[in-house]
XYZ file of C-alpha atoms in Angstrom:
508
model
C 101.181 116.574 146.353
C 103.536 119.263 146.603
C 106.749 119.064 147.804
C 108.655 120.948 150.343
C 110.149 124.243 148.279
C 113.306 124.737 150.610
C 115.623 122.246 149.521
C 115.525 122.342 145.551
C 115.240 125.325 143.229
C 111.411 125.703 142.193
C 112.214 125.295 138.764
C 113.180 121.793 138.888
C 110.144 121.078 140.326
C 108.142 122.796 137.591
C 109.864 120.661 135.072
C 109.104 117.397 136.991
C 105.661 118.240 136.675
C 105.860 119.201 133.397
C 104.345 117.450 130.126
C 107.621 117.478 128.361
C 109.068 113.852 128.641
C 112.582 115.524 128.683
C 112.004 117.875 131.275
C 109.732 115.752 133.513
C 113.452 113.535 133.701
C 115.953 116.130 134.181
C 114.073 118.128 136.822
C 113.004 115.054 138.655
C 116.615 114.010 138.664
C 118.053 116.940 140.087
C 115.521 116.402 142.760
C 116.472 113.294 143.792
C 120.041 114.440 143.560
C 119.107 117.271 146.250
C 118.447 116.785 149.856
C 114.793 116.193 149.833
C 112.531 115.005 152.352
C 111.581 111.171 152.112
C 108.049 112.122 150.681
C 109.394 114.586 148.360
C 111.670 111.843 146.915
C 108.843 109.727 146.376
C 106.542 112.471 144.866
C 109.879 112.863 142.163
C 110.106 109.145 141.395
C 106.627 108.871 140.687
C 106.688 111.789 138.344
C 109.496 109.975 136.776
C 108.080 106.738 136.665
C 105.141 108.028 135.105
C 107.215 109.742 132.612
C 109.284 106.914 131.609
C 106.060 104.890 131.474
C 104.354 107.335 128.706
C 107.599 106.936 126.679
C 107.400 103.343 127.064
C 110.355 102.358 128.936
C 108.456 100.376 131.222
C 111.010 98.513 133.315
C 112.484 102.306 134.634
C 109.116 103.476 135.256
C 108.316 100.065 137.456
C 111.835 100.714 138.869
C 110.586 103.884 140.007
C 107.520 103.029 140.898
C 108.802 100.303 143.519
C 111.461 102.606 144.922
C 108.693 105.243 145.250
C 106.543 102.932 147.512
C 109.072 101.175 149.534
C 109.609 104.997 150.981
C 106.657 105.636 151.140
C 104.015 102.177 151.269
C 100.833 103.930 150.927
C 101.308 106.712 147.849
C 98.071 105.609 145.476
C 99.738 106.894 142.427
C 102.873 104.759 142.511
C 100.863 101.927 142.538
C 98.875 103.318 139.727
C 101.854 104.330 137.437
C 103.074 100.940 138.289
C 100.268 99.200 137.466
C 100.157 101.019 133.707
C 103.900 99.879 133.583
C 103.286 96.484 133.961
C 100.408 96.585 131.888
C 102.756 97.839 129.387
C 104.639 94.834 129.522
C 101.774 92.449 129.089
C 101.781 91.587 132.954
C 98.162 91.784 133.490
C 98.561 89.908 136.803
C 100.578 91.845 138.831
C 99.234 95.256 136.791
C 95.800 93.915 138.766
C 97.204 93.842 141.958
C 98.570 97.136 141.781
C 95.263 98.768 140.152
C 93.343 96.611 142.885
C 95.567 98.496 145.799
C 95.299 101.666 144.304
C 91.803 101.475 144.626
C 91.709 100.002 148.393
C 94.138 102.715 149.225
C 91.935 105.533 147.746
C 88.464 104.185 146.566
C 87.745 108.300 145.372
C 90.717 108.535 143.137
C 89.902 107.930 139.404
C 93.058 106.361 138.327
C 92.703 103.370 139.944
C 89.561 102.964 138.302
C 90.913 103.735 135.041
C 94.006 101.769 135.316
C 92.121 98.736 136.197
C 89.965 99.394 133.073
C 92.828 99.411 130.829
C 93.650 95.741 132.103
C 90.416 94.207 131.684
C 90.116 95.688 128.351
C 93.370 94.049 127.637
C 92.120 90.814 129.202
C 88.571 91.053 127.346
C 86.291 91.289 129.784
C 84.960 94.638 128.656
C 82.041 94.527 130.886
C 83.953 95.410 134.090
C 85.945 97.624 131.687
C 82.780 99.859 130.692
C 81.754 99.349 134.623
C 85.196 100.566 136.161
C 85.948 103.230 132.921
C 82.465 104.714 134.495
C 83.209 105.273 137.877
C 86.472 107.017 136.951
C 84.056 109.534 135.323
C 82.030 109.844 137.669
C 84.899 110.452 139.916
C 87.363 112.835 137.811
C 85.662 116.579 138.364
C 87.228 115.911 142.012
C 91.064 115.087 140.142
C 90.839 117.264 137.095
C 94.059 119.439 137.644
C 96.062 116.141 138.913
C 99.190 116.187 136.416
C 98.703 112.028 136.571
C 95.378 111.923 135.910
C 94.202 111.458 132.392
C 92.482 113.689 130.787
C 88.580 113.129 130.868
C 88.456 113.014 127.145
C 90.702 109.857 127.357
C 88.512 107.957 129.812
C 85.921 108.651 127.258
C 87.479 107.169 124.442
C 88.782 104.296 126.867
C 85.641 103.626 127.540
C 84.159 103.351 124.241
C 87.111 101.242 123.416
C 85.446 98.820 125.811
C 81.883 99.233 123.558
C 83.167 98.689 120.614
C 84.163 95.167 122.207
C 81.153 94.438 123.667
C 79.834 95.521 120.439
C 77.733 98.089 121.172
C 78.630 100.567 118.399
C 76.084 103.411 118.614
C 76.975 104.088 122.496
C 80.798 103.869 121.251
C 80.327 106.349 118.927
C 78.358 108.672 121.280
C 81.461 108.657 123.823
C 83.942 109.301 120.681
C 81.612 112.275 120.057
C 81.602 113.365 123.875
C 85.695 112.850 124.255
C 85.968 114.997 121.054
C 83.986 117.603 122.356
C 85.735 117.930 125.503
C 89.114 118.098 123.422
C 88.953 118.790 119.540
C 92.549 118.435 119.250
C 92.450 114.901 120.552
C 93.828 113.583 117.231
C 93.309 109.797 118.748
C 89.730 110.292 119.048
C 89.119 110.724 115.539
C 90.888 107.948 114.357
C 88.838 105.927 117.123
C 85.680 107.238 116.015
C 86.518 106.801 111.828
C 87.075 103.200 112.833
C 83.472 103.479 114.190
C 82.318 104.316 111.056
C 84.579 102.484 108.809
C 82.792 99.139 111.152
C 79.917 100.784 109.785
C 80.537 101.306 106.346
C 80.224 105.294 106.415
C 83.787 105.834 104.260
C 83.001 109.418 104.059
C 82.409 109.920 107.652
C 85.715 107.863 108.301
C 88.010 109.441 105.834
C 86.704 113.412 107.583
C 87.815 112.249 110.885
C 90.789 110.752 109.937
C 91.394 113.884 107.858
C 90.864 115.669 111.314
C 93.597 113.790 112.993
C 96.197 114.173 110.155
C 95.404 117.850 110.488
C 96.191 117.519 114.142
C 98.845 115.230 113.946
C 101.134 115.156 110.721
C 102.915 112.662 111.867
C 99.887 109.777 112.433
C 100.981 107.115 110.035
C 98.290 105.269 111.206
C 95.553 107.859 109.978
C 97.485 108.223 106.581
C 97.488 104.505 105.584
C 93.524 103.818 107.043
C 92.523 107.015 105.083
C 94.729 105.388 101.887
C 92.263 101.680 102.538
C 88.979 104.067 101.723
C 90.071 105.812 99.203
C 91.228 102.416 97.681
C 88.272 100.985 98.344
C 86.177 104.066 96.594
C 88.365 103.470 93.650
C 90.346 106.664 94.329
C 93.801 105.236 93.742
C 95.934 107.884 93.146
C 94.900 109.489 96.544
C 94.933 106.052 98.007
C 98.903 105.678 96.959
C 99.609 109.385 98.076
C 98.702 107.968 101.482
C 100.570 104.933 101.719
C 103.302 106.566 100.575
C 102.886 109.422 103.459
C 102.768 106.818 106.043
C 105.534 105.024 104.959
C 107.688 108.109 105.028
C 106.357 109.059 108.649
C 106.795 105.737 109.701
C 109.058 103.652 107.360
C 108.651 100.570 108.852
C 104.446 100.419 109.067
C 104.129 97.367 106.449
C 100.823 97.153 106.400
C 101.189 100.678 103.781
C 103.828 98.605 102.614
C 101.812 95.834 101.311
C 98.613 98.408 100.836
C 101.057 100.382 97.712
C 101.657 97.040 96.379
C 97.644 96.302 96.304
C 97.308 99.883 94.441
C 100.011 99.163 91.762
C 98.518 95.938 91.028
C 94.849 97.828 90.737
C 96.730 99.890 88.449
C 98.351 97.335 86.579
C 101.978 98.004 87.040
C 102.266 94.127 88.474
C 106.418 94.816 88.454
C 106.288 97.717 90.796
C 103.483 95.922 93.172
C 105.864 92.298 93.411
C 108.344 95.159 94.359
C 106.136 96.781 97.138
C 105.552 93.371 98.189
C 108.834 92.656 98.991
C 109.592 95.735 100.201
C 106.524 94.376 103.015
C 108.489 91.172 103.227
C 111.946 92.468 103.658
C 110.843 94.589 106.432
C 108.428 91.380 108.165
C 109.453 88.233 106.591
C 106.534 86.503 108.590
C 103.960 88.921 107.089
C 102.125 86.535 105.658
C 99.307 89.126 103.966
C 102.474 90.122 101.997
C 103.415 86.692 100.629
C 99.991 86.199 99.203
C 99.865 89.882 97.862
C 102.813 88.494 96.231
C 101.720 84.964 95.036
C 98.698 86.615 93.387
C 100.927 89.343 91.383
C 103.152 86.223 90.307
C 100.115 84.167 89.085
C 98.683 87.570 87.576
C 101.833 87.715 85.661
C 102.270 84.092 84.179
C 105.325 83.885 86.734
C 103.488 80.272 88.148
C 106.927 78.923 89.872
C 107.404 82.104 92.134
C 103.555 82.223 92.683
C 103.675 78.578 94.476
C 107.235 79.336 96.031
C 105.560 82.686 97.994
C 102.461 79.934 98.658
C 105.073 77.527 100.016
C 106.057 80.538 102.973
C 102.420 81.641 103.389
C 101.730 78.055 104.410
C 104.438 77.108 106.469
C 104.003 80.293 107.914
C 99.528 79.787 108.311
C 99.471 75.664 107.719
C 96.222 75.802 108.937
C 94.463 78.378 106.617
C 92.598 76.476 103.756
C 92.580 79.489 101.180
C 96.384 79.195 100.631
C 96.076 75.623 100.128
C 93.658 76.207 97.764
C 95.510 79.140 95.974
C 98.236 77.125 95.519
C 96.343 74.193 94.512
C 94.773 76.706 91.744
C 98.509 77.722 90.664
C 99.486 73.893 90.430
C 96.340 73.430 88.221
C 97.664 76.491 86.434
C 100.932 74.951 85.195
C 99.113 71.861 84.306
C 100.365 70.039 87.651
C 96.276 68.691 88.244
C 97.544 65.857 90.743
C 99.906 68.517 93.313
C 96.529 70.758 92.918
C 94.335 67.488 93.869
C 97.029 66.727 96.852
C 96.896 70.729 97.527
C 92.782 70.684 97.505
C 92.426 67.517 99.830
C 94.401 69.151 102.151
C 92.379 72.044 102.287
C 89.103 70.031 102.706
C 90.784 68.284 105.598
C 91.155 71.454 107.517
C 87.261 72.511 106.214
C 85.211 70.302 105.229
C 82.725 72.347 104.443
C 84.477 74.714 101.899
C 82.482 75.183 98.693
C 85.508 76.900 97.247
C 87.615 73.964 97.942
C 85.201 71.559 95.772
C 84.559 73.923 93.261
C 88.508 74.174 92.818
C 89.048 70.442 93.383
C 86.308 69.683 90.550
C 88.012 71.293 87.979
C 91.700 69.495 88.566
C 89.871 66.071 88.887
C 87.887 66.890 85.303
C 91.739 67.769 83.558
C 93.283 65.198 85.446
C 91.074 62.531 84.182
C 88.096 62.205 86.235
C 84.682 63.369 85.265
C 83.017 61.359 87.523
C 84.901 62.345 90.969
C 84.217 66.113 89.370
C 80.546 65.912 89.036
C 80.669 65.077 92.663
C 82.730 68.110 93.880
C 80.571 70.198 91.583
C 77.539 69.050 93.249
C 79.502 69.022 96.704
C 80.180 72.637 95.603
C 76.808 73.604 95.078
C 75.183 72.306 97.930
C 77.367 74.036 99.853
C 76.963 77.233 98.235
C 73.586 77.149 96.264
C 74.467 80.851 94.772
C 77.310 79.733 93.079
C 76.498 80.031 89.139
C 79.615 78.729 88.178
C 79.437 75.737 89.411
C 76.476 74.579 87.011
C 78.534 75.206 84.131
C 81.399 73.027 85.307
C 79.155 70.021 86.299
C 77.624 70.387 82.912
C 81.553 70.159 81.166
C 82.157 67.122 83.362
C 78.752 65.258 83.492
C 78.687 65.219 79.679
C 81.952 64.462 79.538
C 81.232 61.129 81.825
C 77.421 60.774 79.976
C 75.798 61.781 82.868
C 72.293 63.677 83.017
C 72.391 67.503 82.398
C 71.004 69.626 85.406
C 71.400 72.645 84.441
C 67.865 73.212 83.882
C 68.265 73.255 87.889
C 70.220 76.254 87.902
C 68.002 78.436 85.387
C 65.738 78.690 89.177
C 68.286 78.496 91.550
C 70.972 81.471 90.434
C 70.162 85.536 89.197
C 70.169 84.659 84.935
C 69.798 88.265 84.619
C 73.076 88.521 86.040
C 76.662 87.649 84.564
C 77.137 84.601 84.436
C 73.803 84.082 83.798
C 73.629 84.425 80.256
C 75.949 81.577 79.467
C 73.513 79.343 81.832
C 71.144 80.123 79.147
C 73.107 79.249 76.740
C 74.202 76.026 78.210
C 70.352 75.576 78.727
C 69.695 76.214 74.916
C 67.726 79.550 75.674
C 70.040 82.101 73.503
C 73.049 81.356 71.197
C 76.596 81.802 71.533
C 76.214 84.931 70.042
C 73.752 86.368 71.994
C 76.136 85.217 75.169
C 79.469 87.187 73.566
C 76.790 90.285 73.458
C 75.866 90.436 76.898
C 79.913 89.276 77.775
C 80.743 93.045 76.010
C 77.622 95.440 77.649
C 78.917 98.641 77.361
C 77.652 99.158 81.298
C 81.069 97.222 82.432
C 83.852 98.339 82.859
C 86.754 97.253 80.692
C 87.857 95.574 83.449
C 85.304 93.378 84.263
C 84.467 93.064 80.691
C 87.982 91.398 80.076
C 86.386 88.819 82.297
C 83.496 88.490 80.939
C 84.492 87.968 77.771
C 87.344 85.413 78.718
C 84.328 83.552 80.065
C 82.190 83.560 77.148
C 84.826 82.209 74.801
C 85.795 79.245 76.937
C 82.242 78.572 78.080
C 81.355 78.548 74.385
C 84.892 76.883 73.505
C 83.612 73.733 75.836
C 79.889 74.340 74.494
C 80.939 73.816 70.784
C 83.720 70.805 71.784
C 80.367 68.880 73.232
C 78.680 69.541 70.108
C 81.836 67.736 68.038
C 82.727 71.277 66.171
C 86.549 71.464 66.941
C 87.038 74.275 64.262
C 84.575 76.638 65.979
C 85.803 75.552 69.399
C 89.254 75.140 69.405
C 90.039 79.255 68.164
C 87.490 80.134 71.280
C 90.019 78.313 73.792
C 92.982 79.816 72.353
C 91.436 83.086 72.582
C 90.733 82.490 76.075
C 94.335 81.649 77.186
C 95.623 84.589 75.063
C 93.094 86.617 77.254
C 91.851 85.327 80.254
C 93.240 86.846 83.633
C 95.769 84.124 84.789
C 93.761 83.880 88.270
C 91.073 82.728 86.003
C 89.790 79.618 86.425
C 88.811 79.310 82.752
C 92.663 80.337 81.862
C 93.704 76.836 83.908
C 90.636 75.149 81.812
C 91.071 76.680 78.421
C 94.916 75.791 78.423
C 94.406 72.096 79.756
C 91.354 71.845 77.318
C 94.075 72.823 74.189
C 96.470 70.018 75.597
C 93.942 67.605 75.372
C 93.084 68.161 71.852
C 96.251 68.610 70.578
C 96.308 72.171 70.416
C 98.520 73.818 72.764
């Protein structure tokens, strides 16, 4: 609709149509500050409202909106605008009434359509989404210069939005491809269509597009810290941290980069610069409970075991019913020695899944240092019912069963678990098949990396520490355990083992 041009200069009318959130304000305003016709006025406080609505000061916009209908009942798009304000807020129910009148008052006018889409997206039901998102396709050639329509490259992307949910990710894609064609500076789009492929596992697809958008938009913090999670996940660190760090300084309060930098320096092994990243996440969310783990783990990482369980202690008052950080801390309890807290920690976790392999596994190892062999043979087996592809848990059950003169079964696992693969070769040798030295030869293949072969090789000397204990050789086994706690990985449940092992000899 355009207004009456008598009673107002032209100008202010261009800049209540405009774009520009600033304009779109002042020019409106002088309108309604004019003598105006009744319709005119309503035709400037919908242009408002929609204005203040895209800058996300809902409550003007719906202010607007109401004062735009009460002059004038049936204007479609002040029920529209209103209906994306309230939507805004969360109020799905009375955004639904006003995207439901919108569309009885003009069934031909896309925006209805597409506003009521955006609300049963928001509710879930992405059926009628897709079904409503299509009509206002089919419907927009007819409203394509209307300043409050979308753009047809949004409905697109809106609507694939509503495919993704349903879960229909190739037809998604297709309408991210088809709203990027009809606008290739729709910087949204590509970071819409990289999550596509990040869903399905294309990282180089993902990391172009969101490349695309960054190019579009230098200022999409978003886009810099999800490019940043493929690069780490590639291995690419340095490029990874260049991104967090971008979207932190675009957008110094996104925590999730926070935390992400933290994850990188701890990759990297500067643990004192990721526990300060962490915090950094913390400071800025103290209920960002991703950030107290982050933490918790750096602590444990470093030895620090008294922090570790104090970040625990938030994360689970915070998530009390998430079994992993009951377990975690359970693991750092077993870490200081404190078997019976980790036993109180690992019941609890049980209680809230019963069916947790993890749980067991983690549970068997505090009951065989706190005393009891027996009970750990039966979370070892619990474990590996539960989780036949576990190879670790063989070679616990076969500590503890000996330990309590039960029956060896590890013969079981030689046809249950990969012996090819790590930790297969110390089945074997728990099995009799090759010698301890063979085992410390495959612990340091040259094919790892000296990461992983830190691991491995902290296995194989507390694996063959506990292997040369059952065969009465202290000498040989007692120099194997202390190597181990020298250099295990503290997360390491053979760190927890090896230095509970020494206490029990007399060797600390």
């Amino acid at each position: 609709m355009t207004p009456a041009w008598a009673t107002y200069l032209p100008a202010d009318w261009e800049d209540c149509r405009s774009d520009d959130f600033d304009r779109v304000v002042a020019g409106c305003t002088r309108m309604l500050e004019s003598q105006i016709t009744q319709i005119d006025r309503a035709v400037a406080l919908t242009n408002r409202s929609n204005a203040y609505r895209l800058h996300g000061d809902y409550d003007r916009a719906i202010s607007d909106a109401v004062e735009s209908i009460r002059i004038y009942p049936d204007y479609v798009l002040a029920y529209a605008n209103r209906a994306n304000a309230y939507l805004g807020k969360g109020d799905t129910n009375n955004a639904m009434m006003d995207a439901n009148a919108t569309i009885h008052g003009a069934p031909t006018y896309p925006g209805g359509y597409s506003a009521r889409a955006d609300i049963y997206r928001a509710k879930g039901d992405f059926d009628l989404a897709v079904i409503d998102d299509t009509t206002a396709i089919a419907l927009a050639p007819k409203y394509s210069g209307l300043w409050r329509w979308r753009p047809l490259a949004v409905v697109y992307a809106d609507r694939a939005r509503a495919l993704e949910g349903k879960g229909d990710r190739d037809h998604a894609l297709a309408d991210y491809n088809e709203a990027i064609r009809l606008d290739p500076n729709y910087a949204r789009a590509y970071v819409l269509r990289a999550n596509i492929y990040t869903a399905k596992g294309d990282r180089d697809h993902a990391i172009a597009d969101f490349s695309e958008s960054i190019r579009i938009n230098p200022k999409y913090g978003y886009a810099y810290n999800a490019r940043g999670n493929h690069y780490y996940a590639k291995g690419d660190y340095d490029r990874a941290l260049a991104d967090y760090n971008d979207a932190i300084r675009i957008e110094p309060g996104i925590v999730d980069a926070m935390r992400n930098r933290g994850l990188v320096y701890a990759k990297k092994g500067d643990r004192s610069a990721a526990i300060t990243a962490f915090g950094e996440a913390i400071a800025a969310n103290p209920k960002f409970v991703l950030a107290f783990e982050s933490r918790a783990e750096s602590y444990v990482q470093s030895g620090d075991f008294d922090h570790a369980i104090a970040d625990y202690d938030v994360a689970i008052k915070l998530k009390p019913d998430t079994a992993g950080y009951w377990i975690h801390r359970g693991a750092t309890y077993a870490s200081t020695g404190n078997f019976a807290r980790g036993i109180a920690d690992y019941d609890q976790a049980l209680s809230l899944d019963p069916k947790d392999p993890a749980a067991y596994f983690s549970r068997g190892i505090a009951n065989l240092y706190g005393g009891s062999a027996a009970k750990a043979v039966t979370d070892f087996d619990q474990a590996t019912t539960l989780d036949p592809k576990n190879s670790y848990a063989p070679l616990w059950r076969e500590i503890a069963a000996q330990r309590d003169h039960q029956a060896s079964r590890i013969a079981d696992a030689l046809g249950a678990v990969d012996v090819k693969a790590w930790p297969g070769p110390l089945i074997r040798l728990y099995a009799g098949q090759i010698t301890p030295e063979a085992a410390m030869t495959a612990a340091q293949h040259a094919s790892l990396s000296a990461e992983i072969r830190r691991g491995t090789m902290c296995e194989a000397n507390f694996y063959s520490g506990e292997l040369a204990l059952q065969n009465g050789t202290k000498d040989i086994a007692l120099p194997l355990l202390k190597k181990a706690v020298a250099e295990c990985p503290r997360d390491f449940t053979e760190f927890a083992g090896a230095k509970a092992e020494l206490k029990l000899n007399g060797a600390e």
